[in-house]
């Protein structure tokens, strides 16, 4: 795709651990072009290389949006500039004590990850605010200036200030900040009362600390990427995807950097919803299966679920709103193994990109899902347009040695068993995001994407009684497409504790208006015009005496809360399987989502042609789950399948970034947006 003629394009880039995916949308035609390049040590080099590989000139890019694992990796590896936390005396160890829970309750020997700041980097000062916001003890100025001297001596430029109860009165935090700025004018200070003005010290402190340590990482990265792109002729803003399913400018990312910690997985969920709605489905479940993991999310009635309870590493919550995505260790490279009890297991261990699956012939010795698929004929012997050749003989030997002989199975049955365990793991995860939340999978479409999702889509749909499977036009770069479908968003929250029947509606509306004004200022700072601003209000409600709450949307200028309370009872009954309409309901928090509207990507719409597909490009013997032996199966090139074409299973459809398995009895139909739709008959 050459843009030398001055065509205006939108470019999205998703940087993963192995590949950098680039998705290019022609604004005039709606046609999509993709490119895939290896991720580089400096991810910016990989981004620019990917854009170049897509044959796009920077001067022709009208909008650039970017999802990245930069923040996630920085938290996991603890590679960020030195930082300090200043807290109330006696609360220095809150972020290390955590909540006293464990990721694996029964494994007392499993080490927890350390906090983002070591104990020597957590300082304290005398001050105290009570639960109601009354200042019991002002900041000890002498102690505060001594801390400033220590910080200056240690040459620290990033500080988080996290005081107890500052969410109801921030004056002590502000005084501490002012003293630091007097003593060290260039220091960067984050206040917990600004970053996350909510109750619960551990969650607020850890979110602020995560934001502080990531701020220079995200800020430097965004500024450098934007600078290098503008040097090449790009005239717009670099937009970075954040956890809540929106984007921020590079400037915004400096202030709310921790929101980038779930950047990549949010893009896939957004793209999945978009694909499902184009195909006519408001309810959808996304299955983003890559090389190492699978990300699963749910969209009901056109809305993605948002959570405030998420983390990169267990025990260290980040309370910024995030699209609810469940990630499990099931990917193309997940290893099949036998546990101490003699049971067949699959993942979460992975062969990774190096050495990779055994069939890659790069030194891998343990069989993976990829090895099982290539041995059964579901995958061809070449991937990525022929750049990767797969060794079927090596895959078979590994399957026989590790699974076949120990379990007394034939090699084919062993390969089938590997995939059945992987599918069972993914099916259990889908149940967690659907049945556990009160949703019936039979009411949803399954959107299968990522490099490996379409290999397993129909098998999962059968296990879960899902009636239809959708495969996007470019499954392997669908997450990058998600970056082109989002708006600039900011989520603002404030604690507000009151019983519903005693709430002061005037005060409640005033708090909403104040947050909307703050959101308006943030969007204006990011050069969003007033006519492109939108504000949504939410009230978090709970039954009196509970501490878990549910977010309920409300109209602007609330005149009564009856509709919101009724909605709360309804949602509580759906998710928790019980409601108490006669019990008192309490408000615990108010939220505003401030949105700067972008023009959304639109895919080209193609006229429907004849049902007869083009001739297959070849055949090969493939073993399917339902069959006793291999079937000589036609192989189709997806690029040749026109809108309206129907491929009868058994069949395999191949493309540059993915492979689609169409089992016997299933029909793959190409719709007007080139989405492949497979209806899955339900077994009695």
XYZ file of C-alpha atoms in Angstrom:
684
model
C 0.000 0.000 0.000
C 1.760 3.133 -1.177
C 0.573 6.509 0.080
C 2.752 8.565 -2.196
C -0.341 9.880 -3.970
C -1.249 11.764 -0.795
C -3.926 9.409 0.450
C -4.909 10.067 4.052
C -4.539 7.024 6.294
C -4.986 6.119 9.929
C -2.317 3.953 11.494
C -2.518 1.839 14.644
C 0.414 0.013 16.133
C 0.371 -2.685 18.818
C 3.753 -3.546 20.316
C 3.876 -7.043 21.754
C 6.668 -9.090 23.266
C 7.484 -10.838 19.974
C 5.911 -8.859 17.143
C 4.967 -5.272 16.424
C 1.660 -5.222 14.523
C 0.707 -2.334 12.261
C -2.817 -1.763 10.952
C -3.345 0.856 8.225
C -6.812 2.125 7.341
C -7.386 4.125 4.168
C -9.810 6.889 5.188
C -11.323 7.154 1.701
C -11.869 3.507 0.794
C -12.074 1.860 4.225
C -9.579 -0.762 3.047
C -7.202 -2.219 5.632
C -3.569 -3.113 5.105
C -1.431 -4.822 7.737
C 2.237 -5.382 8.481
C 4.041 -7.447 11.098
C 7.656 -6.888 12.137
C 9.792 -8.207 15.024
C 9.694 -6.137 18.215
C 13.015 -4.373 18.750
C 15.046 -3.611 21.880
C 14.007 0.024 21.481
C 10.274 -0.333 20.733
C 10.219 3.010 18.922
C 12.554 1.561 16.288
C 10.101 -1.311 15.866
C 7.145 1.084 15.504
C 8.869 3.133 12.801
C 10.127 -0.016 11.056
C 6.586 -1.420 11.077
C 5.151 1.773 9.569
C 7.848 1.631 6.897
C 7.082 -2.059 6.248
C 3.447 -1.087 5.703
C 4.675 1.291 2.974
C 3.210 4.364 4.649
C 4.737 7.833 4.632
C 4.591 9.590 8.013
C 3.363 12.785 6.337
C 0.269 10.945 5.079
C -0.850 9.723 8.509
C -3.948 11.582 9.672
C -4.136 9.812 13.054
C -1.711 7.555 14.890
C -2.852 5.372 17.801
C -0.628 3.049 19.767
C -1.001 0.158 22.213
C 2.088 -0.874 24.123
C 3.352 -3.277 26.785
C 5.914 -0.688 27.900
C 4.286 0.081 31.279
C 3.431 -3.555 32.006
C 6.991 -4.684 31.349
C 8.436 -1.861 33.456
C 6.361 -2.926 36.472
C 7.199 -6.616 36.065
C 10.941 -6.048 35.638
C 11.102 -3.069 38.078
C 13.003 -1.116 35.420
C 12.095 2.482 36.079
C 13.905 5.588 37.367
C 14.434 5.950 41.146
C 11.404 7.239 43.055
C 10.265 7.752 46.660
C 7.020 7.607 48.594
C 6.276 9.932 51.522
C 3.481 8.767 53.798
C 1.970 9.313 57.231
C 4.191 8.152 60.078
C 3.280 4.575 60.964
C 1.984 3.701 57.468
C 5.278 3.141 55.721
C 4.676 -0.567 55.136
C 1.059 -0.486 53.885
C 2.014 -1.373 50.301
C 4.167 -4.284 51.493
C 1.693 -5.721 54.006
C -0.904 -5.553 51.202
C -4.204 -7.260 52.105
C -2.621 -10.346 53.602
C -3.994 -12.510 50.790
C -2.126 -14.780 48.378
C -2.476 -15.557 44.699
C -2.409 -19.270 45.528
C -4.005 -19.710 48.947
C -2.622 -23.233 49.401
C 1.000 -22.578 48.396
C 2.610 -21.023 51.455
C 6.070 -21.286 49.904
C 5.279 -19.236 46.819
C 7.052 -15.899 47.054
C 5.067 -12.727 46.487
C 6.504 -10.117 44.168
C 8.152 -7.226 46.053
C 6.474 -3.789 46.152
C 7.397 -1.282 43.475
C 9.397 0.743 46.014
C 11.711 -0.886 48.558
C 11.449 0.044 52.237
C 14.384 2.456 52.084
C 12.486 4.377 49.420
C 9.405 4.799 51.617
C 9.755 7.757 54.007
C 7.297 9.084 56.575
C 6.350 12.391 58.179
C 4.206 13.370 61.160
C 0.670 14.426 60.098
C -2.871 13.134 60.577
C -6.350 13.648 59.140
C -9.327 11.806 60.639
C -12.003 9.844 58.796
C -14.243 12.908 58.435
C -11.483 15.120 56.996
C -10.626 17.046 60.159
C -6.922 17.874 60.427
C -5.784 16.452 63.744
C -2.108 17.159 63.103
C -0.686 19.390 60.394
C 2.410 18.360 58.467
C 5.494 18.801 60.658
C 7.335 21.408 58.585
C 10.728 20.685 60.133
C 10.421 16.980 59.320
C 9.137 17.808 55.822
C 12.135 20.006 55.021
C 14.492 17.328 56.355
C 12.862 14.839 53.967
C 13.364 17.333 51.146
C 17.075 17.519 52.045
C 17.339 13.704 51.929
C 15.533 13.537 48.598
C 17.769 16.209 47.121
C 20.899 14.464 48.403
C 19.745 11.169 46.866
C 19.050 12.943 43.564
C 15.466 11.641 43.354
C 13.175 13.503 40.939
C 9.890 11.557 41.317
C 7.919 11.437 44.571
C 4.523 10.008 45.547
C 2.783 11.604 48.536
C 0.297 9.201 50.141
C -1.290 10.367 53.395
C -3.997 8.624 55.394
C -7.533 9.933 54.743
C -6.284 12.489 52.226
C -9.179 11.512 49.953
C -11.530 13.547 52.196
C -9.091 16.388 52.891
C -6.009 16.898 50.748
C -4.557 19.967 52.518
C -1.723 18.077 54.267
C -0.665 16.383 51.029
C -0.735 19.735 49.251
C 1.355 21.351 51.999
C 3.949 18.568 51.737
C 4.062 19.050 47.978
C 4.507 22.817 48.319
C 7.434 22.344 50.709
C 9.115 19.931 48.310
C 8.674 22.355 45.408
C 10.167 25.169 47.487
C 13.225 23.101 48.302
C 13.520 21.213 44.963
C 11.804 23.279 42.232
C 12.161 20.686 39.443
C 10.842 17.708 41.378
C 7.774 15.833 40.038
C 5.183 15.104 42.725
C 2.088 12.887 42.571
C -0.604 13.255 45.240
C -2.795 10.282 46.092
C -5.671 12.734 46.611
C -5.391 13.708 42.933
C -4.448 10.378 41.369
C -7.006 8.217 43.212
C -9.175 10.111 45.765
C -10.724 6.972 47.256
C -10.877 5.104 50.552
C -8.647 2.059 51.271
C -5.022 3.023 51.840
C -3.351 0.067 50.143
C -5.210 0.469 46.853
C -4.796 4.257 46.792
C -1.145 4.187 47.851
C -0.179 1.463 45.377
C -1.972 3.122 42.463
C -0.191 6.395 43.208
C 3.181 4.682 43.557
C 2.693 2.777 40.281
C 1.722 6.005 38.577
C 4.781 7.781 39.978
C 7.350 5.193 38.902
C 5.819 4.892 35.426
C 5.399 8.611 34.796
C 8.950 9.235 33.533
C 8.916 5.963 31.574
C 5.693 6.810 29.733
C 6.499 10.509 29.458
C 9.945 9.984 27.943
C 8.674 7.279 25.601
C 5.696 9.313 24.388
C 7.766 12.462 23.900
C 10.516 10.635 21.988
C 8.073 8.727 19.775
C 6.119 11.883 19.004
C 9.339 13.787 18.284
C 10.732 11.178 15.919
C 7.419 10.865 14.082
C 7.119 14.637 13.689
C 10.687 14.752 12.406
C 9.507 12.358 9.700
C 6.541 14.536 8.761
C 3.684 13.431 11.058
C 1.660 16.472 12.129
C -0.799 15.031 14.659
C -0.739 13.835 18.264
C 0.556 10.419 19.302
C -2.393 8.720 21.024
C -1.648 5.974 23.559
C -4.273 3.368 24.402
C -5.049 3.032 28.116
C -6.706 0.412 30.317
C -10.168 1.979 30.251
C -10.530 1.490 26.507
C -9.706 5.052 25.484
C -6.574 6.889 24.443
C -4.439 9.615 25.978
C -2.064 12.040 24.373
C 1.614 11.682 25.219
C 1.189 14.627 27.610
C -1.724 12.946 29.368
C 0.256 9.720 29.746
C 2.859 11.582 31.793
C 0.254 12.421 34.451
C -1.682 9.119 34.435
C 0.975 6.662 33.328
C -0.338 3.668 35.308
C -3.339 3.588 32.974
C -0.997 2.240 30.279
C -0.370 -0.931 32.304
C -3.224 -2.772 30.546
C -2.854 -1.087 27.168
C -2.528 -4.039 24.786
C -5.265 -6.316 26.125
C -7.825 -3.490 26.083
C -7.330 -3.038 22.325
C -8.351 -6.614 21.556
C -11.574 -6.314 23.566
C -12.498 -3.078 21.785
C -11.841 -4.553 18.345
C -13.834 -7.679 19.212
C -16.903 -5.599 20.103
C -16.526 -3.658 16.842
C -16.313 -6.825 14.719
C -19.303 -8.402 16.485
C -21.472 -5.309 15.986
C -20.565 -5.134 12.287
C -21.730 -8.753 12.016
C -24.983 -7.891 13.813
C -24.280 -9.107 17.367
C -24.548 -6.858 20.444
C -23.527 -9.708 22.775
C -20.074 -11.138 22.180
C -17.204 -12.929 23.874
C -13.688 -12.232 22.626
C -11.076 -14.963 22.395
C -7.662 -13.411 21.708
C -5.279 -16.378 21.563
C -1.655 -15.560 20.893
C 1.596 -17.415 21.302
C 1.793 -17.403 25.102
C -1.603 -16.457 26.514
C -5.287 -16.019 25.760
C -7.217 -12.862 26.675
C -10.975 -13.252 27.178
C -13.538 -10.494 27.640
C -17.314 -10.119 27.455
C -19.500 -7.493 25.835
C -23.210 -7.425 26.719
C -25.738 -5.228 24.939
C -22.886 -3.406 23.216
C -21.078 -2.503 26.458
C -17.693 -3.812 27.579
C -17.439 -4.550 31.287
C -15.267 -2.207 33.329
C -13.532 -3.135 36.568
C -11.574 -1.237 39.197
C -10.043 -4.413 40.636
C -7.066 -5.348 38.495
C -3.323 -5.687 38.772
C -0.221 -6.495 36.782
C 1.105 -8.593 39.666
C -1.087 -10.047 42.391
C -1.171 -7.966 45.576
C -0.432 -4.627 43.904
C -3.763 -3.218 42.666
C -4.123 -0.385 40.188
C -7.506 1.235 40.752
C -7.888 3.102 37.483
C -10.937 1.790 35.596
C -10.000 -0.956 33.152
C -11.806 -3.135 30.629
C -12.370 -6.459 32.375
C -10.149 -9.011 30.644
C -9.240 -12.465 31.935
C -5.806 -13.692 30.848
C -4.782 -17.352 31.082
C -1.624 -19.206 30.094
C -3.003 -20.843 26.963
C -1.415 -20.009 23.624
C 0.088 -21.594 20.572
C 3.350 -22.054 22.454
C 1.850 -23.449 25.681
C 3.585 -26.663 26.745
C 1.878 -30.024 27.203
C 3.210 -31.899 30.241
C 2.459 -34.602 32.783
C 2.061 -33.566 36.411
C 3.167 -35.455 39.538
C -0.195 -37.226 39.748
C 0.132 -38.458 36.172
C -2.475 -36.127 34.638
C -2.098 -34.385 31.279
C -1.679 -30.630 31.686
C -1.400 -27.749 29.223
C 0.356 -24.485 30.108
C 0.756 -22.000 31.618
C 4.414 -22.681 30.828
C 5.263 -21.600 27.312
C 8.004 -22.224 24.782
C 7.994 -18.487 24.079
C 9.529 -17.084 20.916
C 12.907 -18.612 21.761
C 13.270 -21.542 21.343
C 9.591 -21.701 20.386
C 7.554 -24.824 19.560
C 9.454 -27.973 18.620
C 8.303 -27.704 15.002
C 10.147 -24.372 14.661
C 13.385 -26.402 14.828
C 15.112 -23.860 17.068
C 15.947 -26.150 19.964
C 12.535 -26.674 21.576
C 12.023 -30.141 23.064
C 8.568 -30.091 24.732
C 5.401 -30.357 22.617
C 3.084 -27.357 22.372
C -0.384 -26.619 21.024
C 1.277 -25.429 17.833
C 3.058 -28.793 17.479
C -0.221 -30.664 17.957
C -1.990 -28.508 15.362
C 0.734 -28.889 12.742
C 1.002 -32.652 13.326
C -2.776 -33.066 12.897
C -2.614 -31.106 9.641
C -4.646 -28.171 10.910
C -1.656 -25.888 10.469
C 0.302 -25.882 7.216
C 4.029 -26.439 7.040
C 4.713 -22.760 6.430
C 3.640 -19.708 8.425
C 3.843 -15.934 7.978
C 3.734 -16.114 4.196
C 6.409 -18.787 4.019
C 8.954 -17.049 6.254
C 8.627 -19.742 8.944
C 8.885 -23.424 7.963
C 7.520 -26.039 10.377
C 9.098 -29.467 10.907
C 6.253 -31.955 11.354
C 8.575 -34.887 12.086
C 10.124 -33.125 15.078
C 6.655 -32.247 16.399
C 5.511 -35.863 16.122
C 8.564 -37.227 17.946
C 8.082 -34.778 20.831
C 4.365 -35.628 21.117
C 5.152 -39.346 21.144
C 7.943 -39.060 23.728
C 6.252 -36.698 26.201
C 2.553 -37.605 25.850
C 1.956 -40.612 23.593
C 4.100 -43.297 25.218
C 3.578 -42.247 28.882
C -0.224 -42.289 28.407
C -0.370 -45.270 26.078
C -1.890 -43.249 23.240
C -1.293 -43.215 19.529
C 0.478 -40.108 18.322
C -2.706 -38.690 16.798
C -4.765 -39.352 19.909
C -2.016 -37.771 21.997
C -2.095 -34.637 19.826
C -5.895 -34.515 20.085
C -5.645 -34.884 23.876
C -3.215 -31.940 24.059
C -5.663 -29.695 22.223
C -8.671 -30.926 24.212
C -6.973 -29.968 27.488
C -6.067 -26.548 26.057
C -9.664 -26.058 24.914
C -10.970 -27.113 28.328
C -8.744 -24.520 30.004
C -10.047 -21.785 27.710
C -13.650 -22.933 28.099
C -13.315 -22.701 31.891
C -12.012 -19.152 31.507
C -14.966 -18.210 29.298
C -17.311 -19.587 31.967
C -15.640 -17.322 34.533
C -16.408 -14.171 32.520
C -19.902 -15.302 31.510
C -21.703 -17.839 33.738
C -19.985 -16.565 36.866
C -21.280 -13.077 36.053
C -24.810 -14.254 35.315
C -24.543 -14.426 31.503
C -25.491 -17.440 29.385
C -22.855 -18.150 26.659
C -25.676 -19.370 24.410
C -26.747 -15.726 24.042
C -23.364 -14.617 22.695
C -21.222 -14.769 19.578
C -17.596 -15.892 19.958
C -15.063 -13.608 18.234
C -11.920 -15.690 17.660
C -8.729 -13.848 16.773
C -5.047 -13.567 17.557
C -2.631 -15.848 15.738
C -4.229 -19.048 17.118
C -7.823 -18.157 18.067
C -9.424 -19.314 14.816
C -7.796 -22.745 15.137
C -9.788 -23.400 18.313
C -12.910 -21.244 17.854
C -15.440 -23.876 16.738
C -14.256 -26.468 19.288
C -14.753 -23.937 22.101
C -18.139 -22.884 20.765
C -19.280 -26.513 20.809
C -18.088 -27.018 24.375
C -19.884 -23.874 25.539
C -22.984 -24.145 23.303
C -22.153 -20.818 21.662
C -24.166 -20.598 18.426
C -21.814 -18.637 16.160
C -18.089 -17.991 15.696
C -16.815 -14.792 14.032
C -13.301 -14.399 12.625
C -12.140 -10.838 11.768
C -10.558 -10.086 8.386
C -7.064 -9.891 9.923
C -7.148 -12.000 13.121
C -3.457 -11.677 13.960
C -3.501 -7.868 14.061
C -7.031 -7.326 15.390
C -5.677 -5.778 18.599
C -3.930 -3.120 16.505
C -7.255 -2.401 14.774
C -8.751 -1.766 18.224
C -6.450 1.216 18.618
C -8.284 2.912 15.729
C -11.690 2.540 17.379
C -11.288 4.555 20.559
C -11.771 8.057 21.917
C -9.680 10.147 24.291
C -11.108 9.380 27.743
C -10.474 10.373 31.344
C -12.131 8.735 34.348
C -12.608 10.921 37.419
C -13.775 9.586 40.776
C -14.627 10.928 44.202
C -15.783 9.246 47.390
C -19.322 10.132 48.441
C -20.748 8.006 51.247
C -24.463 8.427 52.010
C -27.613 6.325 52.234
C -29.737 6.710 49.120
C -32.759 7.940 51.046
C -30.625 10.567 52.806
C -28.498 11.789 49.906
C -28.445 15.514 49.188
C -29.172 15.571 45.440
C -28.053 19.190 45.133
C -24.678 18.313 46.651
C -24.459 15.180 44.474
C -25.104 17.161 41.279
C -22.558 19.774 42.379
C -19.866 17.106 42.756
C -20.684 15.731 39.310
C -20.452 19.216 37.793
C -17.093 19.820 39.493
C -15.682 16.582 38.084
C -17.078 17.385 34.645
C -15.327 20.749 34.775
C -12.049 19.024 35.630
C -12.610 16.625 32.741
C -13.340 19.560 30.455
C -10.034 21.164 31.448
C -8.115 17.934 30.785
C -9.678 17.530 27.345
C -9.076 21.181 26.496
C -5.418 20.682 27.480
C -5.358 17.889 24.901
C -6.814 20.274 22.287
C -10.292 18.733 22.148
C -12.914 21.262 21.037
C -16.070 21.633 23.207
C -18.314 20.187 20.486
C -16.336 16.918 20.643
C -16.624 16.511 24.433
C -19.019 14.059 26.085
C -19.573 13.357 29.790
C -21.127 10.301 31.436
C -22.072 9.992 35.111
C -21.967 6.890 37.300
C -22.886 6.200 40.923
C -21.310 3.286 42.779
C -23.937 1.634 45.004
C -23.917 -1.179 47.535
C -26.214 -2.675 50.141
C -25.675 -1.025 53.503
C -22.986 -2.971 55.349
C -21.261 -4.291 52.219
C -17.950 -2.989 50.871
C -18.176 -4.307 47.285
C -20.131 -2.003 45.003
C -21.553 -1.788 41.474
C -21.354 1.189 39.085
C -24.752 2.363 37.870
C -25.086 4.937 35.042
C -27.258 7.957 35.822
C -28.605 10.891 33.856
C -27.224 14.393 34.221
C -28.919 16.667 36.791
C -30.384 13.925 38.959
C -33.884 14.664 40.249
C -34.318 11.323 42.036
C -32.454 8.036 42.472
C -35.367 5.618 42.062
C -34.348 4.394 38.595
C -30.710 3.998 39.661
C -31.673 1.957 42.735
C -33.935 -0.281 40.662
C -31.094 -0.821 38.185
C -28.743 -1.642 41.070
C -31.082 -4.356 42.415
C -31.413 -5.794 38.918
C -27.650 -5.861 38.244
C -26.891 -7.263 41.695
C -29.362 -10.075 41.108
C -27.812 -10.889 37.735
C -24.177 -10.915 38.847
C -24.528 -12.345 42.375
C -27.705 -14.371 41.923
C -29.579 -12.529 44.657
C -30.988 -9.078 45.357
C -32.704 -7.475 48.334
C -35.158 -4.844 47.095
C -36.263 -4.076 50.666
C -32.725 -3.569 52.025
C -31.249 -0.061 52.380
C -28.861 0.982 49.592
C -25.803 3.179 50.070
C -23.848 5.408 47.682
C -20.094 5.021 48.128
C -18.546 6.776 45.135
C -19.361 8.999 42.157
C -17.618 8.860 38.795
C -17.477 10.886 35.594
C -16.115 9.640 32.275
C -14.940 12.579 30.169
C -14.620 11.675 26.495
C -13.065 13.522 23.580
C -14.695 12.056 20.485
C -12.484 10.892 17.614
C -13.672 9.920 14.176
C -13.896 6.113 14.242
C -12.440 3.683 11.756
C -14.915 2.281 9.253
C -14.267 -0.912 7.322
C -15.010 -1.117 3.617
C -18.354 -2.686 2.722
C -18.214 -5.139 -0.168
C -21.063 -6.260 -2.452
C -22.095 -9.869 -1.923
C -21.045 -12.207 -4.704
C -21.991 -15.814 -5.505
C -21.944 -18.444 -2.771
C -19.553 -20.619 -4.737
C -16.000 -20.090 -3.381
C -12.901 -19.985 -5.598
C -10.984 -23.196 -6.137
C -8.850 -24.354 -3.187
C -5.105 -23.856 -3.427
C -4.470 -27.474 -2.438
C -5.416 -30.266 -0.072
C -3.869 -32.131 2.860
C -4.975 -34.833 5.301
C -6.381 -33.283 8.502
C -7.591 -34.986 11.675
C -10.661 -33.387 13.244
C -12.043 -33.965 16.727
C -15.192 -35.713 15.574
C -13.583 -38.054 13.038
C -11.857 -41.427 13.535
C -9.257 -40.807 10.847
C -7.776 -38.042 8.744
C -9.808 -36.475 5.949
C -8.305 -35.106 2.744
C -9.208 -31.466 3.295
C -9.267 -28.550 0.824
C -7.083 -25.569 1.712
C -8.264 -22.065 0.812
C -6.419 -18.761 0.594
C -8.495 -16.258 2.555
C -7.376 -13.383 0.332
C -9.257 -15.041 -2.542
C -12.561 -15.403 -0.657
C -15.019 -12.735 -1.822
C -17.959 -11.373 0.171
C -20.799 -13.860 0.002
C -18.592 -16.908 -0.552
C -19.421 -20.015 1.486
C -16.848 -22.676 2.317
C -18.228 -26.049 3.389
C -16.324 -27.947 6.060
C -14.104 -29.811 6.284
C -11.783 -27.042 5.174
C -8.805 -24.998 6.306
C -8.537 -21.300 5.419
C -5.029 -19.828 5.535
C -3.801 -16.255 5.579
C -0.644 -14.355 6.490
C -1.444 -13.884 10.178
C -3.723 -16.807 11.099
C -5.323 -20.122 10.118
C -9.042 -20.958 10.365
C -10.218 -24.523 10.941
C -13.669 -25.328 9.517
C -14.678 -28.784 10.856
C -16.984 -31.182 9.001
C -20.592 -30.044 9.056
C -19.704 -26.362 9.546
C -20.102 -23.666 6.872
C -17.827 -20.618 6.815
C -19.618 -17.665 5.235
C -17.894 -14.394 4.280
C -20.040 -11.327 4.998
C -19.964 -7.872 3.407
C -17.175 -6.712 5.752
C -15.103 -9.845 4.952
C -15.791 -11.224 8.432
C -16.060 -15.019 8.410
C -19.151 -16.306 10.206
C -19.525 -19.971 11.233
C -22.857 -21.179 12.617
C -22.278 -23.974 15.146
C -25.138 -26.511 15.400
C -25.943 -27.284 19.020
C -25.795 -30.873 20.175
C -28.786 -32.199 22.070
